[in-house]
Structure formats: structure tokens, C-alpha cells
Amino acid sequence: MSGSKVYLDYNSTTPLAPEVFSTITEALQRCWANPSSSHEEGVLARQCIEKARGHVAAMIGAKDSDIIFTSGCTESNNAVLRSCVRHHQHLSKEEGTTMLPHIVTSNLEHGSVLRTAQELADNGEIELTVIKANPRCGHVLVDDVIGAIKQNTVLVSIMHANNETGVIQPVKEISLQMARLIKEQKYTDLFLHTDTAQTCGKIPVNVSELGVDFISIAGHKFYGPRIGALYIRDLESKTVPFYPMIIGVGQERGYRSGTEDTGYIAGMGKAAELVCNNLDTYHKQLKEIRDYLEQQLTEHFGDDVHFNARFDGVERIPNTSNVSLIGKNLEGWNVLKNLKHSMASTGSACHSKTAKASQTLLCSGVPEDIARNAMRLSLGRNTTKEDVHIFIADLRETVKALKLVN
């Protein structure tokens, strides 16, 4: 990755897989024309995009027609929230009511969900309920989410797995209970969204099994380029509301304007194809090395290592370990800054420049003094046991030096 350094920050971004890099290069050379053009070169570019759409759809068990490409998960998440709000506003206008739309989300969400929802609430456009994660399990409780739903609820948005702790949220169980509620109470405009940025490429993601209406996907989290995709259930039949957030001349069937980046879309399609063909292998390798890493941390640091948000019986994505070392001067940012041969982060890369304790960890029941010392160690497909040994040796030397500092 970078000289001899061990990279343990794959939850923030992954490198392009070699096959993805080759696919992007080929697409830029062969499919450079505008995919909206009707001539031969334009048709070739369009075919390249549709092939990629098929691979992304296959990765999550969806129909090709239910996938649109975006700039990333941030855009996808924004588009979902704002579409549901706009849908409710249209219904309210037709019915002559003034009730605001209501959104339910959690305090574990990425800022592109939580901050967007908060801004809508601050502007008086929605009612907002933020469900707190249960500190005994590190995820939201299904009953808390269902209990927050009311007649004007238009959207429930719960991420599939948290990027800092790796804890998998009970999205499938929430979906089942929402389906029951919709049937019993005859809700017709209540939808479920999940952000799968941290799960695609690591664990199975299937739209039918999850029972969701919207899925946000980030290419650069599974060895693809930095673009995204959005799944919308039965998009063509308009069963689920979706309104374009970016307006232009109607690319992506009118749902997301702007000339498509054929090269990056092709690359994302190849990354999705690799997931389809190799997910079991990826999962097994990641879990084996993650478990070995945690074993080595325990052996070398004993009671001085604290595994944050690791709960008995609670599932995590297979590549993520959030740990704190107990002791003076061992704040996560300080330890990471002084590592000579390793790279990791304290948590979300979006907030890596702060020395404050992670709100996600605090919400997950981690005491503040321990949360301040947290490091998120996220492994990749090529992380080896030798990498773990290098990191452990580096960490031991760093801790030894920091403990000598008064």
C-alpha cells in the first residue's frame, strides 16, 4: 500500500482491485463517448453502463431497473430522505392536511443521514425521532424503532452496519415488524431505507431478505471507485416514491441527471461482480485475520486492551475491531500519530481530525475515558497474519514510548 506500512483503515476506503483498475482503463479507452448519443460509440458506452448496472443489481439480489448510479452514499442517502419528504408534501397538498412528515432514524447513522434529517427538522420540514442505540448490544432495538412509528411516519432509516464498531443492525427484523404494522394499520406510505456502505463486499446483502425499499451503496468500500448507487424497490412501477435531486436533461432514466461517468460505473460494476463471485472467500479471510488480530492484542496487552462494542451474541462485520488501550497518554489519536509502520483511524474518516470521544462509542455504552483511547482497526482482503505481527510490534513500541512521557 504505502511502502512497508500496514494499512488498517479499509472502512474509510479501499484501493481499486486490479481487475477494477483494468476495467476502468479499458472503458475509458473503448467507451469514451457520451452514453446518451445514438451513434455506434454512444451505444457502446451505454452498453458498458448497463452491464455494470446488472452486476450491481446481482450483488444485492435486485432487478437491473431498480438501480441508479450516484456520486456516492452521501448523495444516495440525501436523495432518499428528501424524496420521502417531498412525497409526503405532495400527498398532504392533495388531501388538504398540514401534518409534517415524520422520519425515524438512529444516533448511530452516518452524517449524511443524521445531519440531513436534523437540518430538515431544524427548517421545520419534518418531525424527527432519533432512536438511541442500546448500550447493552451496540445497536438499536427493534421495539424502540417500531414504537416510534406513527401515522405521519414516512421513512425509517437504519444503517446496515456501523462503520466504527462493525455492529450489524437488525434491519431485517425491523422490516418484518414494519410489514406487520403496515398490514394491521393499513399504512400505505411508510418506507424503509438502509445504508450498506460497510456491508457490501463483506456479508450478504439481499433486498428480498432485508425487505427494504431503499439501499445506498458506496463503490469505494468494496474495492471499486468513489461513486455510488441507489436501489429503489420497483422503481419503474413507482411503488416507492423517488424524486430526482439533481435536475438536468434526464440521464439515468430521468432519476439522476448529469452525463454518466462510464469508466467509474464500469469499475463499480466489476467490483460488484467480484463480490458476487467471491463473497464467501472474502468473508472467511477477513474474519480469520480479524479474530487473529484480536487474539494477538489480548495475548500482548492482556487486561490493558478493551474491545469496544464487542458483545456476546451480537453480529459484527468480519473485518472490524474497535479497541482501546488503557493507560495515560494512550488516546487513540496520540497512539496512531506515533505509529511508525501502521496506519489506522480513531473512527470515521469524516471525523478523524477530532480528539473527542466518539459519539458512536458513547452511544454504544463505552465509558468516555475508554472511548477517547479508541482505535478502529479495519482489515482488507489482503491483510495477512504477518501484517498483524508488524502492527502488534509497532503498537507495543509506541505504547512503551508514550508511557515514558510524563
Short mmCIF file of C-alpha atoms in Angstrom, two decimals:
data_model
loop_
_atom_site.label_atom_id
_atom_site.label_comp_id
_atom_site.label_asym_id
_atom_site.label_seq_id
_atom_site.Cartn_x
_atom_site.Cartn_y
_atom_site.Cartn_z
CA MET A 1 0.00 0.00 0.00
CA SER A 2 2.44 2.70 1.18
CA GLY A 3 5.98 1.36 1.37
CA SER A 4 6.33 -1.03 4.26
CA LYS A 5 3.42 0.36 6.28
CA VAL A 6 0.50 -1.84 7.25
CA TYR A 7 -2.84 -0.27 6.24
CA LEU A 8 -5.69 -0.97 8.67
CA ASP A 9 -8.19 1.66 7.54
CA TYR A 10 -10.23 -0.21 4.94
CA ASN A 11 -13.54 1.00 6.37
CA SER A 12 -12.63 4.52 5.29
CA THR A 13 -11.72 3.45 1.77
CA THR A 14 -10.29 0.55 -0.18
CA PRO A 15 -7.84 0.55 -3.09
CA LEU A 16 -9.05 -0.36 -6.53
CA ALA A 17 -8.92 -4.09 -7.13
CA PRO A 18 -6.53 -4.83 -10.04
CA GLU A 19 -9.44 -6.15 -12.11
CA VAL A 20 -11.37 -2.95 -11.39
CA PHE A 21 -8.44 -0.76 -12.44
CA SER A 22 -8.14 -2.70 -15.70
CA THR A 23 -11.88 -2.41 -16.36
CA ILE A 24 -11.86 1.35 -15.77
CA THR A 25 -8.86 1.80 -18.06
CA GLU A 26 -10.44 -0.26 -20.81
CA ALA A 27 -13.76 1.58 -20.50
CA LEU A 28 -12.02 4.96 -20.71
CA GLN A 29 -10.27 3.81 -23.88
CA ARG A 30 -13.13 1.97 -25.61
CA CYS A 31 -16.32 3.52 -24.18
CA TRP A 32 -15.35 7.19 -24.07
CA ALA A 33 -18.35 8.52 -25.99
CA ASN A 34 -21.41 10.13 -24.44
CA PRO A 35 -23.73 7.25 -23.46
CA SER A 36 -26.75 9.38 -24.39
CA SER A 37 -25.64 9.60 -28.01
CA SER A 38 -27.40 7.35 -30.51
CA HIS A 39 -24.40 6.64 -32.72
CA GLU A 40 -22.29 3.49 -32.51
CA GLU A 41 -19.78 4.82 -29.98
CA GLY A 42 -22.54 6.16 -27.76
CA VAL A 43 -24.35 2.82 -27.86
CA LEU A 44 -21.14 1.08 -26.80
CA ALA A 45 -20.82 3.38 -23.79
CA ARG A 46 -24.49 2.77 -22.89
CA GLN A 47 -23.97 -0.99 -23.08
CA CYS A 48 -20.99 -0.68 -20.75
CA ILE A 49 -23.13 1.15 -18.18
CA GLU A 50 -25.99 -1.33 -18.41
CA LYS A 51 -23.60 -4.25 -17.94
CA ALA A 52 -22.30 -2.61 -14.77
CA ARG A 53 -25.86 -1.95 -13.59
CA GLY A 54 -26.57 -5.65 -13.91
CA HIS A 55 -23.57 -6.59 -11.76
CA VAL A 56 -24.51 -4.11 -9.02
CA ALA A 57 -28.08 -5.40 -9.07
CA ALA A 58 -26.89 -9.00 -8.85
CA MET A 59 -24.71 -8.16 -5.85
CA ILE A 60 -27.81 -7.29 -3.81
CA GLY A 61 -30.34 -9.58 -5.50
CA ALA A 62 -32.20 -6.75 -7.21
CA LYS A 63 -33.61 -6.05 -10.66
CA ASP A 64 -31.37 -4.08 -13.00
CA SER A 65 -34.12 -1.49 -13.44
CA ASP A 66 -34.13 -0.74 -9.71
CA ILE A 67 -30.54 0.58 -9.69
CA ILE A 68 -29.45 4.15 -10.43
CA PHE A 69 -25.88 5.43 -10.21
CA THR A 70 -24.96 8.38 -7.98
CA SER A 71 -21.83 10.18 -6.85
CA GLY A 72 -21.74 8.15 -3.63
CA CYS A 73 -23.62 7.13 -0.50
CA THR A 74 -23.92 10.72 0.69
CA GLU A 75 -25.92 11.65 -2.41
CA SER A 76 -27.93 8.42 -2.25
CA ASN A 77 -28.85 8.98 1.39
CA ASN A 78 -29.81 12.60 0.79
CA ALA A 79 -31.92 11.63 -2.20
CA VAL A 80 -33.88 9.06 -0.19
CA LEU A 81 -34.67 11.36 2.73
CA ARG A 82 -35.62 14.29 0.54
CA SER A 83 -37.72 12.12 -1.80
CA CYS A 84 -39.80 10.76 1.06
CA VAL A 85 -40.34 14.23 2.47
CA ARG A 86 -41.39 15.56 -0.93
CA HIS A 87 -43.73 12.59 -1.41
CA HIS A 88 -45.48 13.34 1.87
CA GLN A 89 -45.74 17.01 0.96
CA HIS A 90 -47.47 16.11 -2.31
CA LEU A 91 -49.91 13.81 -0.50
CA SER A 92 -50.64 16.44 2.13
CA LYS A 93 -51.37 19.01 -0.55
CA GLU A 94 -53.74 16.64 -2.33
CA GLU A 95 -55.52 15.71 0.91
CA GLY A 96 -55.54 19.25 2.30
CA THR A 97 -53.69 18.33 5.50
CA THR A 98 -50.88 20.20 7.26
CA MET A 99 -49.25 17.35 9.17
CA LEU A 100 -45.47 17.28 8.75
CA PRO A 101 -43.78 14.10 7.55
CA HIS A 102 -42.05 12.11 10.29
CA ILE A 103 -38.67 10.37 9.92
CA VAL A 104 -37.25 7.76 12.32
CA THR A 105 -33.51 7.14 12.38
CA SER A 106 -30.80 6.29 14.92
CA ASN A 107 -27.95 8.04 16.69
CA LEU A 108 -25.50 5.65 15.02
CA GLU A 109 -26.10 6.88 11.48
CA HIS A 110 -23.60 8.45 9.11
CA GLY A 111 -23.80 12.23 8.98
CA SER A 112 -25.32 12.13 5.50
CA VAL A 113 -28.43 10.65 7.13
CA LEU A 114 -28.38 12.14 10.62
CA ARG A 115 -27.34 15.68 9.69
CA THR A 116 -29.64 15.80 6.70
CA ALA A 117 -32.57 14.70 8.87
CA GLN A 118 -31.62 17.23 11.55
CA GLU A 119 -31.42 20.04 9.00
CA LEU A 120 -34.87 19.14 7.67
CA ALA A 121 -36.18 19.18 11.24
CA ASP A 122 -34.48 22.48 12.06
CA ASN A 123 -36.05 24.01 8.95
CA GLY A 124 -39.49 22.90 10.08
CA GLU A 125 -39.90 20.47 7.18
CA ILE A 126 -40.18 17.25 9.21
CA GLU A 127 -40.71 15.76 12.62
CA LEU A 128 -37.69 13.73 13.65
CA THR A 129 -37.21 10.87 16.08
CA VAL A 130 -33.65 9.67 16.73
CA ILE A 131 -33.60 6.24 18.36
CA LYS A 132 -30.73 5.66 20.77
CA ALA A 133 -28.63 2.54 20.43
CA ASN A 134 -28.95 0.17 23.35
CA PRO A 135 -25.66 0.24 25.32
CA ARG A 136 -26.02 -3.46 26.14
CA CYS A 137 -25.80 -4.55 22.50
CA GLY A 138 -24.49 -1.59 20.48
CA HIS A 139 -27.45 -1.44 18.11
CA VAL A 140 -31.00 -0.12 18.11
CA LEU A 141 -33.75 -2.32 19.48
CA VAL A 142 -36.49 -3.32 17.08
CA ASP A 143 -39.24 -2.47 19.56
CA ASP A 144 -37.83 1.04 20.03
CA VAL A 145 -37.90 1.67 16.29
CA ILE A 146 -41.39 0.24 15.76
CA GLY A 147 -42.67 2.07 18.83
CA ALA A 148 -41.62 5.38 17.32
CA ILE A 149 -43.67 4.94 14.14
CA LYS A 150 -46.89 6.93 13.92
CA GLN A 151 -49.46 7.89 11.32
CA ASN A 152 -47.33 10.57 9.67
CA THR A 153 -44.12 8.50 9.59
CA VAL A 154 -42.88 8.36 6.03
CA LEU A 155 -39.41 6.84 6.43
CA VAL A 156 -37.35 4.68 8.77
CA SER A 157 -33.61 4.87 8.00
CA ILE A 158 -31.31 2.47 9.86
CA MET A 159 -27.80 1.65 8.62
CA HIS A 160 -26.96 -2.00 7.94
CA ALA A 161 -23.74 -1.97 9.98
CA ASN A 162 -21.88 0.73 11.85
CA ASN A 163 -18.60 1.86 10.34
CA GLU A 164 -16.81 2.32 13.69
CA THR A 165 -17.89 -0.73 15.68
CA GLY A 166 -18.88 -3.09 12.87
CA VAL A 167 -22.07 -3.98 14.77
CA ILE A 168 -24.80 -5.17 12.42
CA GLN A 169 -28.17 -3.52 12.93
CA PRO A 170 -31.45 -5.52 12.98
CA VAL A 171 -32.69 -4.18 9.64
CA LYS A 172 -34.36 -7.45 8.60
CA GLU A 173 -36.22 -7.71 11.91
CA ILE A 174 -37.34 -4.08 11.66
CA SER A 175 -38.61 -4.77 8.16
CA LEU A 176 -40.68 -7.74 9.31
CA GLN A 177 -42.29 -5.72 12.08
CA MET A 178 -42.93 -2.79 9.75
CA ALA A 179 -44.66 -5.14 7.31
CA ARG A 180 -46.90 -6.35 10.12
CA LEU A 181 -47.66 -2.78 11.17
CA ILE A 182 -48.42 -1.73 7.60
CA LYS A 183 -50.82 -4.66 7.22
CA GLU A 184 -52.57 -4.11 10.54
CA GLN A 185 -52.73 -0.32 10.47
CA LYS A 186 -53.10 -0.06 6.71
CA TYR A 187 -50.15 2.29 6.25
CA THR A 188 -49.56 2.91 2.56
CA ASP A 189 -46.74 5.44 2.61
CA LEU A 190 -44.20 4.09 5.10
CA PHE A 191 -40.79 3.12 3.74
CA LEU A 192 -37.53 1.57 4.98
CA HIS A 193 -34.02 2.62 3.96
CA THR A 194 -30.62 1.20 4.86
CA ASP A 195 -27.10 2.40 4.14
CA THR A 196 -24.95 -0.62 3.19
CA ALA A 197 -21.64 1.22 2.81
CA GLN A 198 -19.96 -1.10 5.31
CA THR A 199 -21.65 -4.38 4.41
CA CYS A 200 -21.50 -4.81 0.63
CA GLY A 201 -18.48 -6.97 -0.09
CA LYS A 202 -18.23 -8.28 3.47
CA ILE A 203 -21.52 -10.00 4.25
CA PRO A 204 -24.54 -10.99 2.12
CA VAL A 205 -26.79 -8.08 1.20
CA ASN A 206 -30.07 -9.14 -0.39
CA VAL A 207 -33.02 -6.84 -0.96
CA SER A 208 -35.60 -9.58 -0.56
CA GLU A 209 -34.16 -10.87 2.69
CA LEU A 210 -33.76 -7.39 4.15
CA GLY A 211 -37.21 -6.32 2.97
CA VAL A 212 -36.16 -2.72 2.39
CA ASP A 213 -37.40 -0.09 -0.04
CA PHE A 214 -34.10 1.75 -0.49
CA ILE A 215 -30.43 0.70 -0.28
CA SER A 216 -27.47 3.07 -0.54
CA ILE A 217 -24.22 1.61 -1.90
CA ALA A 218 -20.66 3.01 -1.88
CA GLY A 219 -18.27 1.67 -4.51
CA HIS A 220 -15.04 2.64 -2.78
CA LYS A 221 -15.85 0.47 0.25
CA PHE A 222 -15.58 -2.76 -1.77
CA TYR A 223 -12.55 -2.09 -3.96
CA GLY A 224 -14.39 -0.01 -6.53
CA PRO A 225 -14.15 3.67 -7.49
CA ARG A 226 -15.58 6.57 -5.49
CA ILE A 227 -19.07 6.62 -6.89
CA GLY A 228 -22.29 5.15 -5.54
CA ALA A 229 -25.55 3.52 -6.41
CA LEU A 230 -29.07 3.54 -5.07
CA TYR A 231 -31.57 0.70 -5.06
CA ILE A 232 -35.23 1.73 -5.19
CA ARG A 233 -37.75 -1.10 -4.98
CA ASP A 234 -39.91 -1.45 -8.11
CA LEU A 235 -38.66 1.87 -9.43
CA GLU A 236 -40.33 1.63 -12.80
CA SER A 237 -43.77 0.88 -11.34
CA LYS A 238 -43.36 3.82 -8.92
CA THR A 239 -44.42 1.66 -5.97
CA VAL A 240 -41.82 3.51 -3.90
CA PRO A 241 -41.59 7.30 -4.27
CA PHE A 242 -38.45 8.81 -5.72
CA TYR A 243 -37.91 12.35 -6.92
CA PRO A 244 -34.73 13.46 -8.71
CA MET A 245 -32.47 15.59 -6.56
CA ILE A 246 -30.20 16.58 -9.45
CA ILE A 247 -32.12 18.06 -12.37
CA GLY A 248 -30.85 18.32 -15.95
CA VAL A 249 -31.67 16.62 -19.21
CA GLY A 250 -32.70 13.30 -17.74
CA GLN A 251 -29.86 10.79 -17.62
CA GLU A 252 -30.39 7.62 -15.59
CA ARG A 253 -33.94 7.43 -16.97
CA GLY A 254 -34.67 10.87 -15.56
CA TYR A 255 -33.84 9.95 -11.97
CA ARG A 256 -30.33 11.42 -11.79
CA SER A 257 -29.22 13.93 -14.40
CA GLY A 258 -25.64 14.53 -15.48
CA THR A 259 -23.58 12.72 -18.11
CA GLU A 260 -22.62 9.37 -16.61
CA ASP A 261 -19.00 8.60 -15.72
CA THR A 262 -18.78 5.48 -17.86
CA GLY A 263 -15.30 4.48 -16.67
CA TYR A 264 -16.12 4.63 -12.97
CA ILE A 265 -19.50 2.98 -13.46
CA ALA A 266 -17.81 0.15 -15.32
CA GLY A 267 -15.32 -0.13 -12.46
CA MET A 268 -18.07 -0.28 -9.87
CA GLY A 269 -19.76 -2.99 -11.89
CA LYS A 270 -16.56 -5.05 -11.95
CA ALA A 271 -16.12 -4.59 -8.18
CA ALA A 272 -19.69 -5.83 -7.68
CA GLU A 273 -19.02 -8.79 -9.98
CA LEU A 274 -16.01 -9.74 -7.84
CA VAL A 275 -18.23 -9.65 -4.76
CA CYS A 276 -20.80 -11.87 -6.45
CA ASN A 277 -18.15 -14.44 -7.32
CA ASN A 278 -16.04 -14.35 -4.15
CA LEU A 279 -18.07 -13.17 -1.17
CA ASP A 280 -17.74 -16.38 0.84
CA THR A 281 -13.97 -16.32 0.41
CA TYR A 282 -13.73 -12.64 1.32
CA HIS A 283 -15.84 -13.15 4.43
CA LYS A 284 -13.86 -16.15 5.62
CA GLN A 285 -10.48 -14.49 5.09
CA LEU A 286 -11.50 -11.24 6.77
CA LYS A 287 -12.97 -12.96 9.82
CA GLU A 288 -9.97 -15.26 10.22
CA ILE A 289 -7.48 -12.38 10.27
CA ARG A 290 -9.74 -10.13 12.40
CA ASP A 291 -10.08 -12.87 15.01
CA TYR A 292 -6.32 -13.46 14.90
CA LEU A 293 -5.71 -9.74 15.41
CA GLU A 294 -7.94 -9.68 18.47
CA GLN A 295 -6.26 -12.79 19.82
CA GLN A 296 -2.83 -11.20 19.41
CA LEU A 297 -3.98 -7.98 21.09
CA THR A 298 -5.21 -9.99 24.06
CA GLU A 299 -2.00 -12.01 24.29
CA HIS A 300 0.27 -8.97 24.18
CA PHE A 301 -1.75 -6.42 26.15
CA GLY A 302 -3.89 -8.56 28.45
CA ASP A 303 -6.21 -6.57 30.67
CA ASP A 304 -4.91 -3.32 29.21
CA VAL A 305 -6.85 -3.85 25.97
CA HIS A 306 -10.57 -3.12 25.83
CA PHE A 307 -12.66 -4.31 22.89
CA ASN A 308 -15.29 -1.65 22.33
CA ALA A 309 -18.85 -2.65 21.40
CA ARG A 310 -17.95 -6.33 21.18
CA PHE A 311 -20.97 -8.04 22.71
CA ASP A 312 -21.71 -11.74 23.16
CA GLY A 313 -24.26 -12.89 20.59
CA VAL A 314 -24.13 -9.64 18.60
CA GLU A 315 -23.01 -9.95 14.98
CA ARG A 316 -20.29 -7.74 13.55
CA ILE A 317 -18.99 -7.34 10.02
CA PRO A 318 -15.94 -9.63 9.72
CA ASN A 319 -13.16 -7.09 9.20
CA THR A 320 -13.65 -4.58 12.01
CA SER A 321 -12.26 -4.33 15.53
CA ASN A 322 -12.60 -1.24 17.71
CA VAL A 323 -10.12 -1.30 20.60
CA SER A 324 -8.81 0.95 23.36
CA LEU A 325 -5.56 0.59 25.29
CA ILE A 326 -5.94 1.55 28.92
CA GLY A 327 -3.38 3.99 30.27
CA LYS A 328 -2.11 7.54 30.39
CA ASN A 329 -1.19 9.24 27.09
CA LEU A 330 -2.83 6.42 25.13
CA GLU A 331 -5.60 8.42 23.50
CA GLY A 332 -6.37 6.88 20.12
CA TRP A 333 -5.22 9.87 18.08
CA ASN A 334 -1.95 10.02 20.04
CA VAL A 335 -1.16 6.35 19.60
CA LEU A 336 -1.96 6.39 15.88
CA LYS A 337 0.08 9.55 15.31
CA ASN A 338 3.15 7.87 16.77
CA LEU A 339 2.93 4.54 14.97
CA LYS A 340 5.89 4.14 12.61
CA HIS A 341 4.79 1.19 10.50
CA SER A 342 0.97 1.15 10.63
CA MET A 343 -1.98 3.26 9.53
CA ALA A 344 -5.44 3.22 11.11
CA SER A 345 -8.00 5.73 12.35
CA THR A 346 -9.83 6.59 15.53
CA GLY A 347 -13.18 6.11 13.82
CA SER A 348 -14.98 7.54 10.83
CA ALA A 349 -12.54 9.15 8.41
CA CYS A 350 -15.01 12.03 8.16
CA HIS A 351 -14.24 12.91 11.82
CA SER A 352 -10.65 11.71 12.13
CA LYS A 353 -9.21 15.13 12.99
CA THR A 354 -11.00 15.42 16.34
CA ALA A 355 -9.61 14.24 19.68
CA LYS A 356 -13.07 13.98 21.20
CA ALA A 357 -14.54 10.66 22.26
CA SER A 358 -16.60 9.03 19.51
CA GLN A 359 -20.32 9.62 19.93
CA THR A 360 -20.92 6.21 18.37
CA LEU A 361 -18.89 4.53 21.13
CA LEU A 362 -20.53 6.59 23.85
CA CYS A 363 -23.94 5.63 22.44
CA SER A 364 -22.80 2.01 22.50
CA GLY A 365 -22.11 2.09 26.22
CA VAL A 366 -18.34 2.65 26.15
CA PRO A 367 -17.19 4.89 29.05
CA GLU A 368 -15.80 8.25 27.92
CA ASP A 369 -12.26 7.70 29.21
CA ILE A 370 -12.05 4.41 27.30
CA ALA A 371 -13.75 5.84 24.20
CA ARG A 372 -11.11 8.58 23.98
CA ASN A 373 -8.46 5.87 23.60
CA ALA A 374 -10.29 4.09 20.79
CA MET A 375 -8.73 2.93 17.54
CA ARG A 376 -10.72 1.45 14.69
CA LEU A 377 -8.78 -1.35 13.05
CA SER A 378 -10.41 -2.36 9.78
CA LEU A 379 -8.84 -5.09 7.67
CA GLY A 380 -8.82 -5.71 3.93
CA ARG A 381 -8.84 -8.71 1.64
CA ASN A 382 -5.04 -8.86 1.51
CA THR A 383 -4.31 -8.27 5.20
CA THR A 384 -2.15 -11.14 6.47
CA LYS A 385 -1.03 -12.56 9.80
CA GLU A 386 2.40 -11.07 9.07
CA ASP A 387 0.72 -7.65 8.81
CA VAL A 388 -0.83 -8.31 12.22
CA HIS A 389 2.59 -9.13 13.66
CA ILE A 390 4.07 -5.91 12.26
CA PHE A 391 1.20 -3.89 13.69
CA ILE A 392 1.41 -5.52 17.13
CA ALA A 393 5.18 -4.92 17.31
CA ASP A 394 4.68 -1.31 16.19
CA LEU A 395 1.92 -0.81 18.74
CA ARG A 396 3.97 -2.27 21.58
CA GLU A 397 6.91 0.02 20.84
CA THR A 398 4.64 3.05 20.56
CA VAL A 399 2.84 2.31 23.81
CA LYS A 400 6.13 1.74 25.60
CA ALA A 401 7.42 5.13 24.42
CA LEU A 402 4.21 7.00 25.28
CA LYS A 403 4.10 5.55 28.78
CA LEU A 404 7.51 7.11 29.43
CA VAL A 405 6.13 10.56 28.63
CA ASN A 406 5.12 12.48 31.77
#
